[in-house]
Amino acid sequence: DTAVSQTPKYLVTQMGNDKSIKCEQNLGHDTMYWYKQDSKKFLKIMFSYNNKELIINETVPNRFSPKSPDKAHLNLHINSLELGDSAVYFCASSQVDQRDTGELFFGEGSRLTVL
Amino acid sequence: GQNIDQPTEMTATEGAIVQINCTYQTSGFNGLFWYQQHAGEAPTFLSYNVLDGLEEKGRFSSFLSRSKGYSYLLLKELQMKDSASYLCAVVDSNYQLIWGAGTKLIIKP
């Protein structure tokens, strides 16, 4: 029944490693997002995908790469992890059209700790 | 630049009323959201305003004035479970969400 699910919920890893976070939504939404929430609790958009096409690509390092095999999935792959990557990463989805963005539905978050 | 301002932290008493303000300066406006986020959890939708005025939903109400670039979230009959962060987010002319840093609300007995 979970609308937006992401795994893993917790991830602890060493600097320099590569890791992935998976996200799936069963709401039939057209758009999915990845957000980063740092220790100051500020939500920052990283990527969004609309029908498998990247429509927002904020100024994030190219070590971060979103991958969307279909419109229900948007995975986040991170190469060469750095200490500053430690944060909570939220996946979200919405139904977007030209009149409004629609309500965002968030996953539970994935807390990444880089040691 | 685009900017969303809201107080960092507020404290209120159980059973009372609290108003959380949000002011914004964005390139265009296509609506404003309020989300609630409990510690360690995901944000959840509270309200959406696109026209001026007050939208009431149970104990929570949200107000918008587009000419003033201003919104507030009003919480009545406060309960301990209302202790959370409240995030204001504005939809700009490109239909992108611009987020405030959130207001941490502490409820005391």
Coordinates of N, CA and C in Angstrom, one line a residue:
Chain A
D1 N 0.8 -1.2 0.0 CA 0.0 0.0 0.0 C 0.9 1.3 0.0
T2 N 2.2 1.1 0.3 CA 3.0 2.3 0.4 C 3.0 3.0 -1.0
A3 N 2.8 4.4 -0.9 CA 2.7 5.1 -2.2 C 4.1 5.4 -2.8
V4 N 5.0 5.8 -2.0 CA 6.4 6.1 -2.4 C 7.3 5.3 -1.5
S5 N 8.1 4.4 -2.0 CA 9.0 3.6 -1.1 C 10.4 3.8 -1.6
Q6 N 11.3 3.9 -0.7 CA 12.7 4.0 -1.0 C 13.5 3.1 -0.1
T7 N 14.6 2.6 -0.6 CA 15.5 1.7 0.1 C 17.0 2.0 -0.3
P8 N 17.9 1.9 0.7 CA 17.6 1.5 2.1 C 17.2 2.7 2.9
K9 N 16.7 2.5 4.1 CA 16.4 3.6 5.0 C 17.6 4.2 5.6
Y10 N 18.6 3.4 5.9 CA 19.8 3.8 6.5 C 21.0 3.2 5.7
L11 N 22.0 4.1 5.5 CA 23.2 3.6 4.8 C 24.4 4.3 5.4
V12 N 25.3 3.4 5.8 CA 26.6 3.9 6.4 C 27.7 3.4 5.6
T13 N 28.6 4.2 5.1 CA 29.6 3.8 4.2 C 30.9 4.6 4.3
Q14 N 31.9 4.2 3.7 CA 33.2 4.9 3.8 C 33.4 5.9 2.6
M15 N 34.1 6.9 2.9 CA 34.5 7.9 1.8 C 35.0 7.1 0.6
G16 N 34.7 7.6 -0.6 CA 35.2 7.0 -1.8 C 34.4 5.9 -2.4
N17 N 33.5 5.3 -1.6 CA 32.6 4.2 -2.1 C 31.6 4.8 -3.0
D18 N 31.0 3.8 -3.8 CA 29.8 4.1 -4.6 C 28.6 3.4 -4.0
K19 N 27.5 4.2 -4.0 CA 26.2 3.6 -3.4 C 25.0 4.0 -4.3
S20 N 24.0 3.2 -4.1 CA 22.7 3.6 -4.8 C 21.5 3.5 -3.8
I21 N 20.6 4.4 -4.1 CA 19.3 4.4 -3.3 C 18.2 4.2 -4.4
K22 N 17.3 3.3 -4.0 CA 16.2 3.0 -5.0 C 14.9 3.7 -4.5
C23 N 14.1 4.0 -5.5 CA 12.8 4.6 -5.2 C 11.7 4.1 -6.2
E24 N 10.6 3.8 -5.6 CA 9.5 3.3 -6.5 C 8.2 4.0 -6.0
Q25 N 7.3 4.4 -7.0 CA 6.0 4.9 -6.6 C 4.9 4.2 -7.3
N26 N 3.8 3.9 -6.6 CA 2.7 3.2 -7.2 C 1.5 4.1 -7.4
L27 N 1.7 5.4 -7.5 CA 0.6 6.3 -7.6 C 0.3 6.7 -9.1
G28 N 1.1 6.2 -10.0 CA 0.8 6.5 -11.4 C 1.2 7.9 -11.8
H29 N 2.0 8.6 -10.9 CA 2.4 9.9 -11.2 C 3.4 10.0 -12.3
D30 N 3.4 11.2 -13.0 CA 4.3 11.4 -14.1 C 5.7 11.9 -13.7
T31 N 5.8 12.5 -12.6 CA 7.1 13.1 -12.2 C 7.6 12.6 -10.9
M32 N 8.9 12.3 -10.8 CA 9.5 11.9 -9.6 C 10.7 12.8 -9.3
Y33 N 11.1 12.9 -8.0 CA 12.1 13.8 -7.6 C 13.1 13.2 -6.6
W34 N 14.3 13.7 -6.6 CA 15.2 13.5 -5.5 C 15.5 14.8 -4.8
Y35 N 15.3 14.8 -3.4 CA 15.7 15.9 -2.6 C 16.8 15.5 -1.6
K36 N 17.6 16.5 -1.3 CA 18.6 16.3 -0.2 C 18.2 17.2 0.9
Q37 N 18.2 16.7 2.1 CA 17.9 17.5 3.3 C 19.1 17.4 4.3
D38 N 19.8 18.5 4.4 CA 21.0 18.5 5.2 C 20.7 18.7 6.7
S39 N 21.8 18.8 7.5 CA 21.6 19.0 8.9 C 20.8 20.2 9.4
K40 N 20.8 21.2 8.5 CA 20.0 22.4 8.8 C 18.5 22.2 8.4
K41 N 18.2 21.0 7.9 CA 16.8 20.7 7.5 C 16.3 21.4 6.3
F42 N 17.2 22.0 5.5 CA 16.8 22.6 4.3 C 16.6 21.6 3.2
L43 N 15.4 21.6 2.6 CA 15.2 20.7 1.5 C 15.7 21.3 0.2
K44 N 16.6 20.5 -0.5 CA 17.1 21.0 -1.8 C 16.8 20.0 -2.9
I45 N 16.2 20.6 -4.0 CA 15.9 19.7 -5.1 C 17.2 19.3 -5.8
M46 N 17.3 18.0 -6.1 CA 18.5 17.6 -6.9 C 18.1 17.3 -8.3
F47 N 17.1 16.4 -8.5 CA 16.7 16.0 -9.8 C 15.2 15.8 -9.8
S48 N 14.6 16.0 -11.0 CA 13.3 15.5 -11.2 C 13.2 14.8 -12.6
Y49 N 12.4 13.8 -12.7 CA 12.2 13.1 -14.0 C 10.7 13.1 -14.4
N50 N 10.4 13.5 -15.6 CA 9.0 13.5 -16.1 C 9.0 12.6 -17.3
N51 N 8.2 11.5 -17.1 CA 8.1 10.5 -18.2 C 9.5 10.1 -18.8
K52 N 10.4 9.8 -17.8 CA 11.7 9.3 -18.1 C 12.7 10.3 -18.7
E53 N 12.3 11.6 -18.7 CA 13.2 12.6 -19.2 C 13.5 13.6 -18.0
L54 N 14.8 13.9 -17.9 CA 15.3 14.8 -16.9 C 14.8 16.2 -17.2
I55 N 14.0 16.8 -16.3 CA 13.6 18.2 -16.5 C 14.1 19.2 -15.6
I56 N 14.7 18.7 -14.5 CA 15.4 19.6 -13.6 C 16.7 19.0 -13.3
N57 N 17.8 19.7 -13.4 CA 19.1 19.2 -13.0 C 19.8 20.3 -12.3
E58 N 19.6 20.4 -11.0 CA 20.2 21.5 -10.3 C 21.8 21.3 -10.2
T59 N 22.4 22.3 -9.7 CA 23.9 22.3 -9.7 C 24.4 21.3 -8.6
V60 N 24.2 20.0 -8.9 CA 24.8 19.0 -8.0 C 26.0 18.4 -8.7
P61 N 26.9 17.9 -7.9 CA 28.1 17.3 -8.6 C 27.7 16.1 -9.5
N62 N 28.5 15.9 -10.5 CA 28.2 14.9 -11.5 C 28.5 13.5 -10.9
R63 N 28.9 13.4 -9.6 CA 29.0 12.2 -9.0 C 27.7 11.6 -8.7
F64 N 26.7 12.4 -8.7 CA 25.3 12.0 -8.5 C 24.6 11.8 -9.9
S65 N 24.0 10.6 -10.0 CA 23.4 10.3 -11.3 C 22.0 9.7 -11.1
P66 N 21.0 10.3 -11.6 CA 19.7 9.6 -11.4 C 19.5 8.6 -12.6
K67 N 18.8 7.5 -12.3 CA 18.5 6.5 -13.3 C 17.0 6.1 -13.2
S68 N 16.3 6.2 -14.3 CA 14.9 5.9 -14.3 C 14.6 4.8 -15.3
P69 N 14.5 3.6 -14.9 CA 14.2 2.5 -15.9 C 12.7 2.6 -16.4
D70 N 11.8 3.2 -15.6 CA 10.5 3.4 -16.1 C 9.9 4.5 -15.2
K71 N 8.6 4.9 -15.5 CA 8.1 6.1 -14.8 C 7.8 5.9 -13.4
A72 N 7.8 4.6 -13.0 CA 7.5 4.3 -11.6 C 8.7 4.2 -10.7
H73 N 9.9 4.3 -11.3 CA 11.2 4.2 -10.6 C 12.1 5.3 -10.9
L74 N 12.8 5.8 -9.8 CA 13.8 6.8 -10.0 C 14.9 6.5 -9.0
N75 N 16.0 5.9 -9.4 CA 17.1 5.5 -8.5 C 18.2 6.6 -8.5
L76 N 18.9 6.7 -7.4 CA 19.9 7.7 -7.3 C 21.3 6.9 -7.0
H77 N 22.2 7.2 -7.9 CA 23.5 6.5 -7.8 C 24.5 7.6 -7.5
I78 N 25.4 7.3 -6.5 CA 26.4 8.3 -6.0 C 27.8 7.7 -6.1
N79 N 28.6 8.3 -6.9 CA 30.0 7.8 -7.0 C 31.0 8.5 -6.0
S80 N 32.0 7.9 -5.6 CA 33.1 8.5 -4.9 C 32.5 9.4 -3.7
L81 N 31.8 8.8 -2.8 CA 31.2 9.5 -1.8 C 32.1 10.3 -0.9
E82 N 31.6 11.5 -0.5 CA 32.4 12.5 0.3 C 31.7 12.7 1.6
L83 N 32.4 13.2 2.6 CA 31.8 13.5 3.9 C 30.6 14.4 3.8
G84 N 30.7 15.4 2.9 CA 29.6 16.3 2.7 C 28.3 15.8 2.1
D85 N 28.4 14.5 1.7 CA 27.2 13.9 1.1 C 26.3 13.3 2.2
S86 N 26.8 13.3 3.4 CA 26.0 12.8 4.5 C 24.7 13.7 4.7
A87 N 23.6 13.1 4.6 CA 22.3 13.8 4.6 C 21.2 12.8 4.6
V88 N 20.0 13.3 4.6 CA 18.8 12.5 4.3 C 18.4 12.8 2.9
Y89 N 18.2 11.7 2.1 CA 17.7 11.9 0.7 C 16.3 11.4 0.6
F90 N 15.5 12.3 0.1 CA 14.0 12.0 0.0 C 13.7 11.8 -1.5
C91 N 13.0 10.7 -1.8 CA 12.4 10.6 -3.1 C 10.9 11.1 -3.0
A92 N 10.4 11.7 -4.0 CA 9.0 12.1 -4.0 C 8.4 12.0 -5.4
S93 N 7.1 12.0 -5.5 CA 6.4 12.0 -6.8 C 5.3 13.0 -6.8
S94 N 4.9 13.4 -7.9 CA 3.7 14.3 -8.1 C 3.1 14.1 -9.5
Q95 N 1.9 14.6 -9.6 CA 1.3 14.7 -11.0 C 1.4 16.1 -11.4
V96 N 2.2 16.4 -12.4 CA 2.4 17.8 -12.8 C 1.7 18.1 -14.1
D97 N 1.0 19.2 -14.1 CA 0.6 19.8 -15.4 C 0.8 21.3 -15.4
Q98 N 0.4 21.9 -16.5 CA 0.8 23.3 -16.6 C 0.0 24.2 -15.7
R99 N -1.0 23.7 -15.0 CA -1.8 24.6 -14.1 C -1.3 24.6 -12.7
D100 N -0.8 23.5 -12.2 CA -0.2 23.4 -10.9 C 0.8 22.2 -10.8
T101 N 1.6 22.3 -9.7 CA 2.5 21.2 -9.6 C 1.9 20.0 -9.0
G102 N 0.8 20.1 -8.3 CA 0.3 19.0 -7.6 C 1.0 18.7 -6.3
E103 N 0.3 18.0 -5.4 CA 0.9 17.7 -4.1 C 2.1 16.7 -4.3
L104 N 3.1 16.9 -3.5 CA 4.2 16.0 -3.5 C 4.0 14.9 -2.4
F105 N 4.3 13.7 -2.8 CA 4.2 12.6 -2.0 C 5.7 12.1 -1.8
F106 N 6.1 12.1 -0.5 CA 7.4 11.8 -0.2 C 7.6 10.3 0.3
G107 N 8.8 9.7 0.0 CA 9.2 8.5 0.6 C 9.6 8.8 2.0
E108 N 10.0 7.7 2.7 CA 10.3 7.9 4.1 C 11.7 8.4 4.3
G109 N 12.5 8.5 3.3 CA 13.8 9.1 3.4 C 14.9 8.0 3.6
S110 N 16.1 8.3 3.1 CA 17.3 7.4 3.3 C 18.4 8.2 3.9
R111 N 18.7 7.8 5.1 CA 19.8 8.6 5.8 C 21.1 8.0 5.5
L112 N 21.9 8.8 4.8 CA 23.2 8.4 4.4 C 24.3 9.0 5.3
T113 N 25.1 8.2 5.8 CA 26.3 8.7 6.7 C 27.5 8.2 6.0
V114 N 28.4 9.2 5.7 CA 29.7 8.9 5.1 C 30.8 9.1 6.1
L115 N 31.5 8.0 6.4 CA 32.6 8.1 7.4 C 34.0 8.3 6.8
Chain B
G1 N 17.4 37.1 -6.8 CA 17.3 35.7 -6.5 C 15.9 35.3 -5.9
Q2 N 15.7 34.1 -5.7 CA 14.5 33.6 -5.1 C 14.7 33.4 -3.6
N3 N 13.7 33.7 -2.8 CA 13.9 33.7 -1.4 C 12.6 33.4 -0.6
I4 N 12.6 32.5 0.3 CA 11.5 32.1 1.2 C 12.0 32.3 2.6
D5 N 11.3 33.2 3.4 CA 11.6 33.4 4.7 C 10.6 32.9 5.7
Q6 N 11.0 32.2 6.7 CA 10.1 31.8 7.8 C 10.9 31.7 9.1
P7 N 10.3 31.9 10.2 CA 11.0 31.9 11.5 C 11.7 30.5 11.7
T8 N 12.8 30.5 12.3 CA 13.5 29.2 12.5 C 12.8 28.4 13.5
E9 N 12.3 29.0 14.6 CA 11.7 28.2 15.7 C 10.7 29.0 16.4
M10 N 9.6 28.3 16.8 CA 8.6 29.0 17.6 C 8.1 28.0 18.7
T11 N 7.7 28.6 19.8 CA 7.2 27.8 21.0 C 5.8 28.3 21.3
A12 N 4.9 27.3 21.6 CA 3.5 27.6 22.0 C 3.1 26.6 23.0
T13 N 2.0 26.9 23.6 CA 1.4 26.1 24.7 C 0.3 25.2 24.2
E14 N 0.2 24.0 24.7 CA -0.9 23.1 24.3 C -2.2 23.7 24.5
G15 N -3.1 23.6 23.5 CA -4.4 24.2 23.6 C -4.5 25.6 23.0
A16 N -3.4 26.2 22.8 CA -3.4 27.6 22.3 C -3.4 27.6 20.8
I17 N -3.2 28.9 20.3 CA -3.2 29.1 18.8 C -1.8 29.6 18.4
V18 N -1.3 29.2 17.3 CA 0.0 29.7 16.8 C -0.1 30.0 15.3
Q19 N 0.6 31.1 14.9 CA 0.6 31.5 13.5 C 2.0 31.5 13.0
I20 N 2.3 30.7 12.0 CA 3.6 30.6 11.4 C 3.6 31.4 10.1
N21 N 4.5 32.4 10.0 CA 4.5 33.3 8.8 C 5.5 32.8 7.8
C22 N 5.2 33.2 6.5 CA 6.1 32.9 5.4 C 6.0 34.0 4.4
T23 N 7.2 34.6 4.2 CA 7.2 35.7 3.1 C 8.1 35.1 2.0
Y24 N 7.8 35.6 0.8 CA 8.5 35.0 -0.4 C 8.8 36.1 -1.4
Q25 N 9.9 35.9 -2.1 CA 10.2 36.7 -3.3 C 10.7 35.7 -4.3
T26 N 9.8 35.5 -5.3 CA 10.1 34.5 -6.4 C 9.9 35.0 -7.8
S27 N 10.4 34.4 -8.7 CA 10.2 34.7 -10.1 C 8.9 34.1 -10.5
G28 N 7.8 34.8 -10.4 CA 6.5 34.3 -10.7 C 5.9 33.6 -9.5
F29 N 4.6 33.3 -9.6 CA 3.9 32.6 -8.5 C 2.8 31.7 -9.1
N30 N 2.9 30.5 -8.7 CA 1.8 29.5 -9.2 C 1.3 28.7 -8.0
G31 N 1.4 29.3 -6.8 CA 0.8 28.6 -5.7 C 1.8 28.4 -4.6
L32 N 1.3 28.2 -3.4 CA 2.1 28.0 -2.2 C 1.6 26.8 -1.4
F33 N 2.6 26.0 -1.0 CA 2.3 24.8 -0.2 C 2.8 25.0 1.3
W34 N 2.1 24.3 2.2 CA 2.6 24.1 3.5 C 2.7 22.6 3.8
Y35 N 3.8 22.2 4.3 CA 4.1 20.8 4.6 C 4.4 20.7 6.1
Q36 N 4.1 19.6 6.7 CA 4.5 19.3 8.1 C 5.5 18.2 8.0
Q37 N 6.6 18.3 8.8 CA 7.6 17.3 8.9 C 7.9 17.0 10.4
H38 N 7.6 15.8 10.9 CA 8.0 15.4 12.2 C 9.4 14.9 12.1
A39 N 10.1 15.0 13.2 CA 11.5 14.6 13.3 C 11.7 13.2 12.8
G40 N 12.7 13.0 11.9 CA 13.0 11.7 11.4 C 12.0 11.1 10.4
E41 N 11.0 12.0 10.0 CA 10.0 11.5 9.0 C 10.0 12.3 7.8
A42 N 9.2 11.9 6.8 CA 9.1 12.6 5.5 C 8.1 13.8 5.7
P43 N 8.2 14.8 4.9 CA 7.2 15.9 4.9 C 5.9 15.3 4.4
T44 N 4.8 15.9 5.0 CA 3.5 15.5 4.5 C 2.7 16.8 4.2
F45 N 1.8 16.7 3.2 CA 1.1 17.8 2.7 C 0.1 18.3 3.7
L46 N 0.0 19.7 3.9 CA -1.0 20.3 4.7 C -2.0 21.1 3.9
S47 N -1.5 22.0 3.1 CA -2.4 22.9 2.4 C -1.7 23.4 1.1
Y48 N -2.6 23.9 0.2 CA -2.2 24.6 -1.0 C -3.0 25.8 -1.2
N49 N -2.4 27.0 -1.4 CA -3.1 28.2 -1.7 C -2.6 28.8 -3.1
V50 N -3.5 29.2 -3.9 CA -3.1 29.9 -5.1 C -3.9 31.2 -5.3
L51 N -5.0 31.3 -4.6 CA -5.8 32.5 -4.6 C -5.7 33.2 -3.3
D52 N -5.9 34.5 -3.2 CA -5.8 35.2 -1.9 C -7.0 34.8 -1.0
G53 N -6.7 34.8 0.3 CA -7.7 34.4 1.2 C -7.3 33.3 2.1
L54 N -8.3 32.9 2.9 CA -8.0 31.9 3.9 C -8.7 30.5 3.5
E55 N -7.9 29.5 3.7 CA -8.3 28.1 3.4 C -8.3 27.4 4.8
E56 N -9.5 26.9 5.2 CA -9.6 26.2 6.5 C -9.8 24.8 6.3
K57 N -9.0 24.0 7.1 CA -9.1 22.6 7.1 C -8.9 22.1 8.5
G58 N -10.0 21.9 9.2 CA -10.0 21.4 10.6 C -9.3 22.4 11.5
R59 N -8.3 22.0 12.2 CA -7.6 22.9 13.2 C -6.6 23.7 12.4
F60 N -6.3 23.4 11.2 CA -5.3 24.1 10.4 C -5.9 25.0 9.4
S61 N -5.4 26.3 9.3 CA -5.9 27.2 8.2 C -4.6 27.8 7.6
S62 N -4.7 28.1 6.3 CA -3.6 28.8 5.6 C -4.2 30.0 4.9
F63 N -3.4 31.1 5.0 CA -3.8 32.3 4.4 C -2.8 32.8 3.4
L64 N -3.2 33.4 2.3 CA -2.3 33.9 1.3 C -2.7 35.3 0.9
S65 N -1.6 36.2 0.7 CA -1.8 37.5 0.1 C -0.7 37.6 -1.0
R66 N -1.1 37.5 -2.2 CA -0.1 37.5 -3.3 C 0.5 38.9 -3.5
S67 N -0.3 39.9 -3.3 CA 0.3 41.3 -3.4 C 1.4 41.6 -2.4
K68 N 1.3 40.9 -1.2 CA 2.3 41.2 -0.2 C 3.3 40.1 -0.2
G69 N 3.2 39.1 -1.0 CA 4.2 38.0 -1.0 C 4.2 37.3 0.4
Y70 N 3.0 37.0 0.9 CA 2.9 36.6 2.3 C 1.9 35.5 2.5
S71 N 2.2 34.6 3.4 CA 1.3 33.5 3.8 C 1.5 33.2 5.2
Y72 N 0.5 32.7 5.9 CA 0.7 32.1 7.2 C -0.1 30.9 7.3
L73 N 0.4 30.0 8.3 CA -0.3 28.8 8.7 C -0.8 29.0 10.1
L74 N -2.0 28.8 10.3 CA -2.6 29.0 11.6 C -3.0 27.7 12.2
L75 N -2.5 27.4 13.4 CA -2.8 26.1 14.1 C -3.6 26.4 15.3
K76 N -4.8 25.8 15.4 CA -5.6 26.1 16.6 C -5.7 24.8 17.5
E77 N -6.1 25.1 18.8 CA -6.2 24.0 19.7 C -5.0 23.0 19.7
L78 N -3.8 23.6 19.9 CA -2.6 22.9 19.7 C -2.5 21.6 20.5
Q79 N -2.0 20.6 19.9 CA -1.8 19.3 20.6 C -0.3 19.0 20.6
M80 N 0.1 18.2 21.5 CA 1.6 17.8 21.6 C 2.0 17.2 20.3
K81 N 1.2 16.5 19.6 CA 1.6 15.9 18.3 C 1.8 16.9 17.2
D82 N 1.5 18.2 17.4 CA 1.7 19.2 16.4 C 3.2 19.7 16.5
S83 N 3.9 19.2 17.5 CA 5.4 19.5 17.5 C 6.0 18.9 16.3
A84 N 6.5 19.8 15.4 CA 7.1 19.4 14.1 C 7.7 20.6 13.5
S85 N 8.3 20.4 12.3 CA 8.7 21.5 11.5 C 7.7 21.7 10.4
Y86 N 7.5 23.0 10.1 CA 6.5 23.4 9.1 C 7.2 24.1 7.9
L87 N 7.0 23.5 6.8 CA 7.8 24.0 5.6 C 6.9 24.7 4.6
C88 N 7.3 25.9 4.2 CA 6.6 26.7 3.3 C 7.3 26.5 1.9
A89 N 6.6 26.3 0.8 CA 7.2 26.1 -0.5 C 6.3 26.9 -1.5
V90 N 7.0 27.6 -2.4 CA 6.3 28.4 -3.4 C 6.6 27.8 -4.8
V91 N 5.6 27.7 -5.7 CA 5.7 27.3 -7.0 C 6.0 28.5 -7.9
D92 N 7.2 28.5 -8.6 CA 7.6 29.7 -9.3 C 7.0 29.6 -10.8
S93 N 7.5 30.6 -11.6 CA 6.9 30.7 -13.0 C 7.3 29.5 -13.8
N94 N 8.3 28.8 -13.4 CA 8.7 27.5 -14.2 C 8.1 26.3 -13.6
Y95 N 7.2 26.5 -12.6 CA 6.5 25.4 -11.9 C 7.5 24.5 -11.1
Q96 N 8.5 25.2 -10.7 CA 9.5 24.6 -9.7 C 9.2 25.0 -8.3
L97 N 9.3 24.1 -7.4 CA 9.1 24.4 -6.0 C 10.3 25.0 -5.3
I98 N 10.1 26.1 -4.7 CA 11.2 26.8 -3.9 C 10.8 26.6 -2.5
W99 N 11.7 26.0 -1.7 CA 11.4 25.7 -0.3 C 12.0 26.7 0.7
G100 N 11.3 26.9 1.7 CA 11.8 27.6 2.9 C 12.6 26.6 3.7
A101 N 13.3 27.1 4.7 CA 14.1 26.3 5.6 C 13.3 25.6 6.7
G102 N 12.0 26.0 6.8 CA 11.2 25.4 7.8 C 11.2 26.1 9.1
T103 N 10.0 26.0 9.8 CA 9.9 26.5 11.2 C 9.7 25.4 12.1
K104 N 10.6 25.2 13.1 CA 10.4 24.2 14.1 C 9.5 24.7 15.2
L105 N 8.4 24.0 15.4 CA 7.4 24.4 16.3 C 7.5 23.5 17.6
I106 N 7.6 24.1 18.7 CA 7.7 23.3 20.0 C 6.5 23.6 20.8
I107 N 5.8 22.5 21.2 CA 4.6 22.6 22.0 C 4.9 22.2 23.4
K108 N 4.6 23.1 24.3 CA 4.8 22.8 25.8 C 3.5 22.6 26.5
P109 N 3.5 21.7 27.4 CA 2.2 21.4 28.2 C 1.7 22.6 28.9

